[in-house]
XYZ file of C-alpha atoms in Angstrom:
318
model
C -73.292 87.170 -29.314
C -74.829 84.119 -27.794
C -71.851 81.696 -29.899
C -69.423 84.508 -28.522
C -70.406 83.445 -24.938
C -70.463 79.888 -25.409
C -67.217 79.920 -26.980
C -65.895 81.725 -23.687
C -67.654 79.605 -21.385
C -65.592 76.101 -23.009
C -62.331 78.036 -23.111
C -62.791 78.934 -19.249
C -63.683 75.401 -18.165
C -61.167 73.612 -20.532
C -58.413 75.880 -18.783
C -59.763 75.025 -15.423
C -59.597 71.518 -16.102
C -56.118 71.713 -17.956
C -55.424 73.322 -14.321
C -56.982 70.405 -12.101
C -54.794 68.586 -14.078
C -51.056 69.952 -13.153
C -51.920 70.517 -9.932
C -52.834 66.462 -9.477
C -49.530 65.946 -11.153
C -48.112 67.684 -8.390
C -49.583 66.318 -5.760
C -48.854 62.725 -6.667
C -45.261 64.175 -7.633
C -44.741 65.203 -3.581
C -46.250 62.372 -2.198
C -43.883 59.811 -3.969
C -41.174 62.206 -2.794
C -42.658 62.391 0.377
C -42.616 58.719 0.688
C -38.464 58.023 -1.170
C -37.621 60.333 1.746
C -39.170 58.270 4.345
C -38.200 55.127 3.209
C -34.528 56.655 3.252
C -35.173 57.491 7.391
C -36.548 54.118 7.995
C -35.457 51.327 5.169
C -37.428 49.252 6.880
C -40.692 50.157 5.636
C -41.654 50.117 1.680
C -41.942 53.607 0.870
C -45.092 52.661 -1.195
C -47.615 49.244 -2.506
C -46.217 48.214 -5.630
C -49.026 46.221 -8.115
C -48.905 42.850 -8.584
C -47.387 41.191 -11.242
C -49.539 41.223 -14.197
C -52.039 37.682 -14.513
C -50.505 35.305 -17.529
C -51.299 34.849 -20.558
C -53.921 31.888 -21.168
C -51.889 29.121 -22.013
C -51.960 27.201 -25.020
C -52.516 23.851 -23.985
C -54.996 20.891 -25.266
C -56.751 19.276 -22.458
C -54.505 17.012 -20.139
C -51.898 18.729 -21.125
C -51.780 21.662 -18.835
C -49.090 21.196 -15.732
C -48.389 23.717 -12.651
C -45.781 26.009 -13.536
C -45.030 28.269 -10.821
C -42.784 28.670 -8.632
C -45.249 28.057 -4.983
C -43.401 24.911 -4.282
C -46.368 23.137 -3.834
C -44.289 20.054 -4.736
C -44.886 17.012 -2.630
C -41.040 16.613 -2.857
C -40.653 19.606 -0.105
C -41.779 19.877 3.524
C -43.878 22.906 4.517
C -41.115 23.873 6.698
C -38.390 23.670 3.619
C -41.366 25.446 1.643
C -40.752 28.496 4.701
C -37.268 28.626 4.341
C -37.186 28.858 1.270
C -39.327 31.192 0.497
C -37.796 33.737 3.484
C -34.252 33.306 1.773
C -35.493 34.107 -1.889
C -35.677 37.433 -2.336
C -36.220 38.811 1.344
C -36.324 42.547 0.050
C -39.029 41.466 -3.062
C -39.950 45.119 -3.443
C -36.634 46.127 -4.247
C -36.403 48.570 -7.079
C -33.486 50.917 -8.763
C -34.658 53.979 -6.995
C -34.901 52.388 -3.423
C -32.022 49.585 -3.258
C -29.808 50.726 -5.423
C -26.974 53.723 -4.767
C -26.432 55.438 -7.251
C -23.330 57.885 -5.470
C -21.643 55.136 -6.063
C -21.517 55.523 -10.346
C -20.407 59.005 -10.016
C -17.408 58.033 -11.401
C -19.369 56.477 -14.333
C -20.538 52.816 -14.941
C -17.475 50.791 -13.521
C -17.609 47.103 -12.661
C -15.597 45.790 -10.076
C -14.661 42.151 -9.703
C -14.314 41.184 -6.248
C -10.366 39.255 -6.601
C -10.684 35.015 -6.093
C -10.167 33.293 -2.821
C -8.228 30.586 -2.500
C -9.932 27.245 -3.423
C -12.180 28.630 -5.486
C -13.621 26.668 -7.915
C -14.605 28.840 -11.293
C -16.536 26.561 -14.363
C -15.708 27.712 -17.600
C -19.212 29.586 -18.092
C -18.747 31.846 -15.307
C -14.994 32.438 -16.115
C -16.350 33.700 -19.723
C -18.574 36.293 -17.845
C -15.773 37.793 -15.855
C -13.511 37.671 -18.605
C -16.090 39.859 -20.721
C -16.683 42.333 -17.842
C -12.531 42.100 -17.256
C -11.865 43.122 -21.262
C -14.771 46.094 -21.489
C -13.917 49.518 -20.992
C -16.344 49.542 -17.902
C -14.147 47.300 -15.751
C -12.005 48.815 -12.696
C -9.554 47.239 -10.280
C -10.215 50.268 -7.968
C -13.234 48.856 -5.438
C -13.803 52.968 -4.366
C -14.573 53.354 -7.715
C -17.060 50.952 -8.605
C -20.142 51.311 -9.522
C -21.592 47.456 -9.616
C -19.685 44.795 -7.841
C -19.680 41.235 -8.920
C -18.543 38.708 -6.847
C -15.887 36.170 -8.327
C -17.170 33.391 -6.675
C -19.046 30.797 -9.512
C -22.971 30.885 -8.478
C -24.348 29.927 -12.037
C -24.927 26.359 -10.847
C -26.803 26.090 -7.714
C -28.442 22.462 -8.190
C -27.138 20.456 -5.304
C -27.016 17.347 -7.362
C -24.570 19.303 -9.980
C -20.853 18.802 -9.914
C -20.560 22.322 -10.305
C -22.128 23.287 -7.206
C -20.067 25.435 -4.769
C -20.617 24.973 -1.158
C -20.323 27.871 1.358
C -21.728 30.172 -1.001
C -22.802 32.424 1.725
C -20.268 33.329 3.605
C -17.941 33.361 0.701
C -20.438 36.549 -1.191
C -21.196 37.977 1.930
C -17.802 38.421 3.788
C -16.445 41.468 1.934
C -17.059 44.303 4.125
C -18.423 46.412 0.794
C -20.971 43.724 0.672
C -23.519 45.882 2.173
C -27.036 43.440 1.937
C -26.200 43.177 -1.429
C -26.317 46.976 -2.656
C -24.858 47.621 -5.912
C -23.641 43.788 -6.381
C -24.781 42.027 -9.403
C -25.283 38.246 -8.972
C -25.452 35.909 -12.045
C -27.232 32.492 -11.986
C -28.536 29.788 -14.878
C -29.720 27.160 -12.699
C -30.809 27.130 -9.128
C -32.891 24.517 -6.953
C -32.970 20.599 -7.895
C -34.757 18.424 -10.067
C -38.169 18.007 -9.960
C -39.065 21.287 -7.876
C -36.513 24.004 -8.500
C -37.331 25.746 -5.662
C -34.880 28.429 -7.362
C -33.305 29.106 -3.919
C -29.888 29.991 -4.444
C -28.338 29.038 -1.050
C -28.103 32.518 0.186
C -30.236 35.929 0.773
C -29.711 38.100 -2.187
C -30.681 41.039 -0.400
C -30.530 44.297 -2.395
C -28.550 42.397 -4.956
C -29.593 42.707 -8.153
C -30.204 38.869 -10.079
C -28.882 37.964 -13.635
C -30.840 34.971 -14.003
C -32.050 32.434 -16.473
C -35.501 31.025 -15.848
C -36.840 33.121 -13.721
C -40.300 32.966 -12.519
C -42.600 35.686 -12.479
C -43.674 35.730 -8.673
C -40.173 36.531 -7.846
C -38.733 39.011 -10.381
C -38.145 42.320 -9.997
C -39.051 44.441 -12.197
C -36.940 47.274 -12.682
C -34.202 45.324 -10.855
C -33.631 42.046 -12.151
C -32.261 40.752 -15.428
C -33.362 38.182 -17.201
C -30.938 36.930 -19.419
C -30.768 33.695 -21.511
C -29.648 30.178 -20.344
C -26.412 29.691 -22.690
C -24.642 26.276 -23.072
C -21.016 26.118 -21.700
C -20.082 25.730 -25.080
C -21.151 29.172 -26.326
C -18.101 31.475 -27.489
C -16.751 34.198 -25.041
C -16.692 36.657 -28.184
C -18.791 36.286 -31.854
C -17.160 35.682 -35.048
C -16.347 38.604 -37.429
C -17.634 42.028 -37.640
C -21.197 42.186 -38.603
C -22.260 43.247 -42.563
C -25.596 45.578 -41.429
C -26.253 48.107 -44.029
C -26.040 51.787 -42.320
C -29.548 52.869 -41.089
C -30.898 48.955 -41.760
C -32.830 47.997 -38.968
C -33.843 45.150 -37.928
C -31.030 43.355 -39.320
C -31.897 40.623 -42.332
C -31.687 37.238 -40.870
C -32.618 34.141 -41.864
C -34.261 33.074 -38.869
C -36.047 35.248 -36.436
C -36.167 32.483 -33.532
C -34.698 29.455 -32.545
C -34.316 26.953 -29.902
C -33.695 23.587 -29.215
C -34.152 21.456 -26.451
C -36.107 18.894 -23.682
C -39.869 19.436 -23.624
C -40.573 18.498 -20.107
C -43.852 16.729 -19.959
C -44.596 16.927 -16.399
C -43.854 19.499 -13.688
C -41.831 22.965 -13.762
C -41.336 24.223 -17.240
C -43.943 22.100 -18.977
C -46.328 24.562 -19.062
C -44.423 26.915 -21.407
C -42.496 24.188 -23.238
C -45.471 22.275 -24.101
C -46.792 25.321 -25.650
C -44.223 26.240 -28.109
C -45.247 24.088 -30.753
C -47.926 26.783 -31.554
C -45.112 29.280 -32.142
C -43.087 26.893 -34.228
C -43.362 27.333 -38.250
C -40.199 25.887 -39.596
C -39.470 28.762 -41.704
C -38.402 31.982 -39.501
C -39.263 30.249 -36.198
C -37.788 26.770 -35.587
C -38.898 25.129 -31.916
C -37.643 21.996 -31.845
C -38.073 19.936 -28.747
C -37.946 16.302 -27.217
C -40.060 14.638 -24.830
C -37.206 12.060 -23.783
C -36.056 13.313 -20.240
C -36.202 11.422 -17.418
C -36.547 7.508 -17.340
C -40.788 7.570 -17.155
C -40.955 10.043 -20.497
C -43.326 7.202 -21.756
C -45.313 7.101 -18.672
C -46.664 10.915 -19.524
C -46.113 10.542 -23.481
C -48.767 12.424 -25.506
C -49.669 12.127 -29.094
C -46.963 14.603 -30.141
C -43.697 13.471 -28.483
C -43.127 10.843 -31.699
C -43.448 13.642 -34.394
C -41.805 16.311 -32.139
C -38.419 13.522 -31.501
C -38.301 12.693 -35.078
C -37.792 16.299 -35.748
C -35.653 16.845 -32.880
C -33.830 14.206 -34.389
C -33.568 15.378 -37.673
Protein backbone atom coordinates (compact mmCIF):
# COMPACT_ATOMS: atom_id res chain seq x y z
CA UNK A 1 0.00 0.00 0.00
CA UNK A 2 2.75 2.26 1.15
CA UNK A 3 4.82 1.49 -2.63
CA UNK A 4 1.19 2.13 -4.09
CA UNK A 5 1.35 5.70 -2.64
CA UNK A 6 4.77 6.47 -3.42
CA UNK A 7 4.36 5.40 -6.84
CA UNK A 8 1.37 8.02 -7.06
CA UNK A 9 3.09 10.66 -5.35
CA UNK A 10 6.25 10.60 -8.38
CA UNK A 11 3.65 10.25 -11.12
CA UNK A 12 1.79 13.49 -9.71
CA UNK A 13 4.94 15.59 -9.36
CA UNK A 14 6.64 14.30 -12.62
CA UNK A 15 3.31 15.51 -14.43
CA UNK A 16 3.44 18.76 -12.64
CA UNK A 17 6.82 19.34 -13.66
CA UNK A 18 6.28 17.98 -17.32
CA UNK A 19 3.54 20.91 -16.92
CA UNK A 20 5.96 23.77 -15.58
CA UNK A 21 7.64 22.82 -18.45
CA UNK A 22 5.14 23.69 -21.56
CA UNK A 23 3.88 26.39 -19.96
CA UNK A 24 7.70 28.08 -19.83
CA UNK A 25 7.81 27.10 -23.44
CA UNK A 26 5.02 29.26 -23.87
CA UNK A 27 5.87 32.00 -22.21
CA UNK A 28 9.25 32.46 -23.84
CA UNK A 29 7.27 31.52 -27.17
CA UNK A 30 4.97 35.01 -26.64
CA UNK A 31 7.55 37.07 -25.50
CA UNK A 32 9.81 36.59 -28.65
CA UNK A 33 6.55 37.21 -30.51
CA UNK A 34 5.82 39.91 -28.41
CA UNK A 35 9.09 41.46 -29.14
CA UNK A 36 9.19 40.48 -33.64
CA UNK A 37 5.98 42.52 -33.37
CA UNK A 38 7.50 45.45 -31.79
CA UNK A 39 10.47 45.58 -33.60
CA UNK A 40 8.10 45.56 -36.79
CA UNK A 41 6.26 49.05 -35.16
CA UNK A 42 9.53 50.59 -34.42
CA UNK A 43 12.65 49.04 -36.61
CA UNK A 44 14.56 51.09 -34.81
CA UNK A 45 14.96 49.22 -31.75
CA UNK A 46 16.43 45.42 -31.64
CA UNK A 47 13.55 43.45 -30.81
CA UNK A 48 15.86 41.45 -28.41
CA UNK A 49 20.05 41.08 -26.97
CA UNK A 50 21.56 38.69 -29.15
CA UNK A 51 24.87 36.70 -27.38
CA UNK A 52 28.07 37.42 -28.29
CA UNK A 53 29.99 35.70 -30.63
CA UNK A 54 31.41 32.66 -29.16
CA UNK A 55 35.41 33.26 -27.56
CA UNK A 56 38.09 31.45 -30.14
CA UNK A 57 39.62 28.68 -30.09
CA UNK A 58 43.21 28.79 -28.31
CA UNK A 59 45.47 29.20 -31.00
CA UNK A 60 48.15 27.04 -31.94
CA UNK A 61 51.06 29.07 -31.89
CA UNK A 62 54.81 28.58 -30.39
CA UNK A 63 55.91 31.52 -28.48
CA UNK A 64 56.70 34.73 -30.62
CA UNK A 65 54.74 33.56 -32.96
CA UNK A 66 51.33 34.71 -32.00
CA UNK A 67 50.13 38.09 -34.04
CA UNK A 68 46.71 40.20 -33.57
CA UNK A 69 44.19 38.92 -35.77
CA UNK A 70 41.10 40.77 -35.47
CA UNK A 71 39.49 42.96 -37.09
CA UNK A 72 39.61 46.26 -34.12
CA UNK A 73 41.80 48.21 -36.39
CA UNK A 74 44.07 48.87 -33.83
CA UNK A 75 46.62 49.33 -36.64
CA UNK A 76 48.94 52.25 -36.27
CA UNK A 77 48.37 52.66 -40.08
CA UNK A 78 44.70 54.25 -39.27
CA UNK A 79 43.66 57.40 -37.40
CA UNK A 80 41.13 57.04 -34.56
CA UNK A 81 38.86 59.09 -36.56
CA UNK A 82 39.26 56.63 -39.84
CA UNK A 83 39.00 53.81 -37.02
CA UNK A 84 35.13 55.70 -36.36
CA UNK A 85 34.20 55.75 -39.74
CA UNK A 86 34.89 52.82 -40.40
CA UNK A 87 33.54 51.04 -38.02
CA UNK A 88 29.91 53.15 -38.35
CA UNK A 89 29.89 52.15 -42.18
CA UNK A 90 30.57 48.31 -41.57
CA UNK A 91 27.70 46.74 -40.80
CA UNK A 92 25.48 49.63 -39.25
CA UNK A 93 22.47 47.14 -38.64
CA UNK A 94 25.10 44.27 -36.91
CA UNK A 95 22.10 42.56 -35.35
CA UNK A 96 20.55 41.88 -38.47
CA UNK A 97 19.10 38.44 -38.77
CA UNK A 98 16.68 36.44 -41.42
CA UNK A 99 13.65 36.90 -39.30
CA UNK A 100 14.11 40.74 -38.67
CA UNK A 101 15.88 42.20 -41.97
CA UNK A 102 14.90 40.07 -44.30
CA UNK A 103 11.21 40.02 -46.25
CA UNK A 104 10.24 37.19 -46.92
CA UNK A 105 6.65 38.40 -49.02
CA UNK A 106 8.90 38.99 -51.33
CA UNK A 107 9.80 34.89 -52.24
CA UNK A 108 6.21 34.15 -52.51
CA UNK A 109 6.74 33.56 -55.87
CA UNK A 110 9.55 31.11 -54.91
CA UNK A 111 13.40 31.64 -54.67
CA UNK A 112 14.03 34.04 -57.73
CA UNK A 113 17.19 36.08 -58.19
CA UNK A 114 17.10 39.18 -59.86
CA UNK A 115 20.08 40.88 -61.43
CA UNK A 116 19.84 44.48 -61.26
CA UNK A 117 20.68 45.29 -65.51
CA UNK A 118 24.50 47.17 -65.98
CA UNK A 119 24.97 50.87 -66.17
CA UNK A 120 26.85 52.33 -68.52
CA UNK A 121 30.64 52.39 -67.77
CA UNK A 122 30.57 49.72 -65.75
CA UNK A 123 33.48 47.94 -65.27
CA UNK A 124 32.75 43.93 -64.56
CA UNK A 125 36.27 41.60 -63.81
CA UNK A 126 35.97 38.30 -65.02
CA UNK A 127 35.31 36.77 -61.38
CA UNK A 128 32.28 38.65 -60.79
CA UNK A 129 31.00 38.17 -64.43
CA UNK A 130 31.28 34.20 -63.60
CA UNK A 131 28.92 34.80 -60.56
CA UNK A 132 26.21 36.49 -62.52
CA UNK A 133 26.55 34.25 -65.27
CA UNK A 134 25.86 31.21 -62.78
CA UNK A 135 22.88 32.98 -61.12
CA UNK A 136 21.83 34.12 -65.02
CA UNK A 137 21.92 30.13 -66.26
CA UNK A 138 20.02 28.54 -62.91
CA UNK A 139 16.51 27.95 -62.92
CA UNK A 140 16.19 30.52 -59.96
CA UNK A 141 17.03 33.56 -62.09
CA UNK A 142 14.17 36.16 -63.21
CA UNK A 143 14.25 39.25 -65.39
CA UNK A 144 10.95 40.30 -63.66
CA UNK A 145 12.28 42.76 -60.55
CA UNK A 146 8.33 42.29 -58.93
CA UNK A 147 9.18 38.94 -58.80
CA UNK A 148 12.30 38.62 -57.10
CA UNK A 149 13.06 37.26 -54.26
CA UNK A 150 17.00 38.30 -53.69
CA UNK A 151 18.41 41.09 -55.70
CA UNK A 152 22.00 41.30 -56.66
CA UNK A 153 23.40 44.23 -57.85
CA UNK A 154 25.48 44.05 -61.22
CA UNK A 155 27.87 46.37 -60.23
CA UNK A 156 31.59 44.37 -59.55
CA UNK A 157 32.22 44.82 -55.56
CA UNK A 158 34.53 41.65 -55.17
CA UNK A 159 37.60 43.90 -55.11
CA UNK A 160 37.40 46.68 -52.73
CA UNK A 161 41.30 47.27 -52.01
CA UNK A 162 41.93 50.80 -53.09
CA UNK A 163 45.37 49.95 -54.26
CA UNK A 164 43.72 47.15 -56.73
CA UNK A 165 43.19 47.85 -60.38
CA UNK A 166 40.00 46.33 -60.01
CA UNK A 167 38.59 48.69 -57.68
CA UNK A 168 35.35 50.49 -58.71
CA UNK A 169 34.84 53.94 -57.55
CA UNK A 170 31.35 55.34 -56.72
CA UNK A 171 30.31 52.19 -55.38
CA UNK A 172 27.71 53.83 -53.33
CA UNK A 173 25.66 55.59 -55.19
CA UNK A 174 25.89 53.16 -58.00
CA UNK A 175 24.18 50.00 -55.33
CA UNK A 176 22.14 52.33 -53.68
CA UNK A 177 20.28 54.34 -56.46
CA UNK A 178 17.69 51.74 -57.50
CA UNK A 179 14.59 52.74 -55.88
CA UNK A 180 14.01 48.75 -54.82
CA UNK A 181 17.18 49.23 -52.96
CA UNK A 182 15.42 49.58 -49.77
CA UNK A 183 18.65 49.75 -46.96
CA UNK A 184 19.68 46.81 -48.50
CA UNK A 185 16.59 44.36 -47.85
CA UNK A 186 16.60 41.29 -49.77
CA UNK A 187 19.93 42.30 -51.83
CA UNK A 188 22.75 39.94 -51.71
CA UNK A 189 26.22 41.57 -51.93
CA UNK A 190 29.33 39.48 -52.87
CA UNK A 191 32.92 40.47 -51.87
CA UNK A 192 36.60 38.53 -51.76
CA UNK A 193 38.67 41.31 -50.73
CA UNK A 194 37.92 44.51 -48.97
CA UNK A 195 40.21 47.17 -47.08
CA UNK A 196 44.11 47.61 -48.00
CA UNK A 197 47.22 46.10 -47.18
CA UNK A 198 48.46 45.92 -43.98
CA UNK A 199 45.07 46.64 -42.02
CA UNK A 200 42.09 45.45 -44.03
CA UNK A 201 39.86 47.40 -42.31
CA UNK A 202 37.26 45.21 -44.45
CA UNK A 203 35.20 48.39 -45.11
CA UNK A 204 33.65 48.02 -48.31
CA UNK A 205 33.10 51.70 -49.30
CA UNK A 206 29.48 51.70 -48.55
CA UNK A 207 26.73 50.82 -45.69
CA UNK A 208 25.49 47.39 -46.34
CA UNK A 209 22.51 47.94 -44.44
CA UNK A 210 20.08 44.99 -44.32
CA UNK A 211 22.07 43.49 -47.13
CA UNK A 212 23.02 40.28 -46.71
CA UNK A 213 27.27 39.71 -47.32
CA UNK A 214 28.82 36.87 -49.49
CA UNK A 215 32.19 37.30 -48.31
CA UNK A 216 35.58 35.71 -48.18
CA UNK A 217 37.58 36.34 -45.04
CA UNK A 218 35.38 37.44 -42.89
CA UNK A 219 36.06 38.19 -39.37
CA UNK A 220 34.16 37.01 -36.60
CA UNK A 221 33.26 40.41 -34.79
CA UNK A 222 31.36 41.35 -37.80
CA UNK A 223 29.47 38.32 -39.18
CA UNK A 224 26.16 37.63 -38.98
CA UNK A 225 25.11 34.74 -38.13
CA UNK A 226 22.10 33.59 -39.66
CA UNK A 227 22.63 36.30 -42.31
CA UNK A 228 25.88 36.27 -43.80
CA UNK A 229 27.69 33.83 -46.04
CA UNK A 230 30.86 32.91 -45.88
CA UNK A 231 32.04 31.57 -48.91
CA UNK A 232 35.59 30.74 -50.17
CA UNK A 233 38.18 33.17 -51.73
CA UNK A 234 38.48 31.55 -55.40
CA UNK A 235 41.26 32.57 -57.88
CA UNK A 236 40.05 34.36 -61.11
CA UNK A 237 41.17 31.45 -62.77
CA UNK A 238 38.66 28.99 -61.29
CA UNK A 239 36.10 27.50 -63.97
CA UNK A 240 32.52 29.03 -64.20
CA UNK A 241 31.19 25.27 -64.38
CA UNK A 242 33.18 21.71 -63.20
CA UNK A 243 34.26 19.14 -65.53
CA UNK A 244 32.08 16.03 -66.19
CA UNK A 245 29.34 14.51 -64.29
CA UNK A 246 30.41 13.12 -61.05
CA UNK A 247 30.90 8.93 -60.61
CA UNK A 248 29.30 8.78 -56.71
CA UNK A 249 27.93 5.42 -56.09
CA UNK A 250 23.99 5.79 -55.18
CA UNK A 251 23.54 6.13 -51.35
CA UNK A 252 27.69 6.66 -51.00
CA UNK A 253 28.24 9.35 -48.79
CA UNK A 254 30.80 11.16 -48.19
CA UNK A 255 32.13 10.83 -51.54
CA UNK A 256 35.77 8.84 -51.89
CA UNK A 257 38.38 11.38 -52.49
CA UNK A 258 41.76 11.39 -52.44
CA UNK A 259 42.27 14.34 -50.48
CA UNK A 260 40.02 15.64 -47.83
CA UNK A 261 41.72 19.28 -47.70
CA UNK A 262 43.81 21.41 -49.53
CA UNK A 263 45.22 24.77 -49.87
CA UNK A 264 47.94 26.63 -51.02
CA UNK A 265 49.19 29.87 -50.47
CA UNK A 266 51.22 33.08 -48.56
CA UNK A 267 51.69 32.48 -44.84
CA UNK A 268 51.68 35.99 -43.64
CA UNK A 269 54.12 36.32 -40.84
CA UNK A 270 53.07 39.48 -39.36
CA UNK A 271 49.70 41.23 -38.99
CA UNK A 272 46.01 40.23 -40.22
CA UNK A 273 45.77 36.63 -41.15
CA UNK A 274 48.92 35.40 -39.44
CA UNK A 275 47.31 34.19 -36.67
CA UNK A 276 45.36 31.44 -38.48
CA UNK A 277 47.90 30.90 -41.26
CA UNK A 278 50.69 30.38 -38.99
CA UNK A 279 48.71 27.73 -37.41
CA UNK A 280 47.93 25.45 -40.17
CA UNK A 281 50.96 23.59 -40.18
CA UNK A 282 49.43 21.59 -37.22
CA UNK A 283 46.58 20.55 -39.51
CA UNK A 284 48.87 19.66 -42.37
CA UNK A 285 49.74 15.73 -42.83
CA UNK A 286 50.64 15.36 -46.43
CA UNK A 287 48.44 12.51 -46.97
CA UNK A 288 44.55 13.60 -46.87
CA UNK A 289 45.38 17.16 -45.74
CA UNK A 290 48.00 19.10 -47.74
CA UNK A 291 48.69 22.94 -46.27
CA UNK A 292 51.22 24.23 -48.11
CA UNK A 293 52.29 27.76 -47.49
CA UNK A 294 55.14 30.44 -48.06
CA UNK A 295 56.50 32.97 -45.89
CA UNK A 296 57.81 35.17 -48.94
CA UNK A 297 55.30 38.19 -49.06
CA UNK A 298 56.22 41.45 -48.74
CA UNK A 299 59.88 42.81 -49.21
CA UNK A 300 60.88 42.43 -45.10
CA UNK A 301 59.66 38.46 -45.10
CA UNK A 302 63.26 37.95 -43.68
CA UNK A 303 62.95 40.61 -41.17
CA UNK A 304 60.06 38.36 -39.26
CA UNK A 305 61.44 34.86 -40.67
CA UNK A 306 61.02 32.00 -38.15
CA UNK A 307 62.60 28.65 -38.08
CA UNK A 308 59.93 27.17 -40.37
CA UNK A 309 59.62 29.50 -43.39
CA UNK A 310 62.84 27.47 -45.14
CA UNK A 311 61.17 23.97 -44.80
CA UNK A 312 57.61 25.37 -45.36
CA UNK A 313 59.09 27.33 -49.05
CA UNK A 314 60.90 24.29 -50.06
CA UNK A 315 57.65 22.51 -49.94
CA UNK A 316 55.73 25.26 -51.29
CA UNK A 317 58.13 24.98 -53.89
CA UNK A 318 57.97 21.55 -54.56
Amino acid sequence: MQAKKRYLLVSVGAGLLFLVYLWGLQIGEFQQEYQYQQYQQSPSRPPRHWPEAPGLLEPYLEGGEQEEDSPQLHHQHTSPSERRSIRDNIYRNRRCRMETCFDFWRCRHGLRVYIYPPQRGDHVSDTYQKILTAIQESRFHTTDASRACLFVPAVDTLDRDRLSAQYVQNVRSRVQSPPTWGDGRNHLLFNLYSGTWPDYSQDLGLEVGQAMLARASADVLNFRPDFDVSIPLFSKDHPLKGGGAGDRPLNHAPPSRKYLLVFKGKRYLTGIGSETRNALYHVHNGEDVVLLTTCKHGKDWEKHKDRRCDRDNQDYSQ
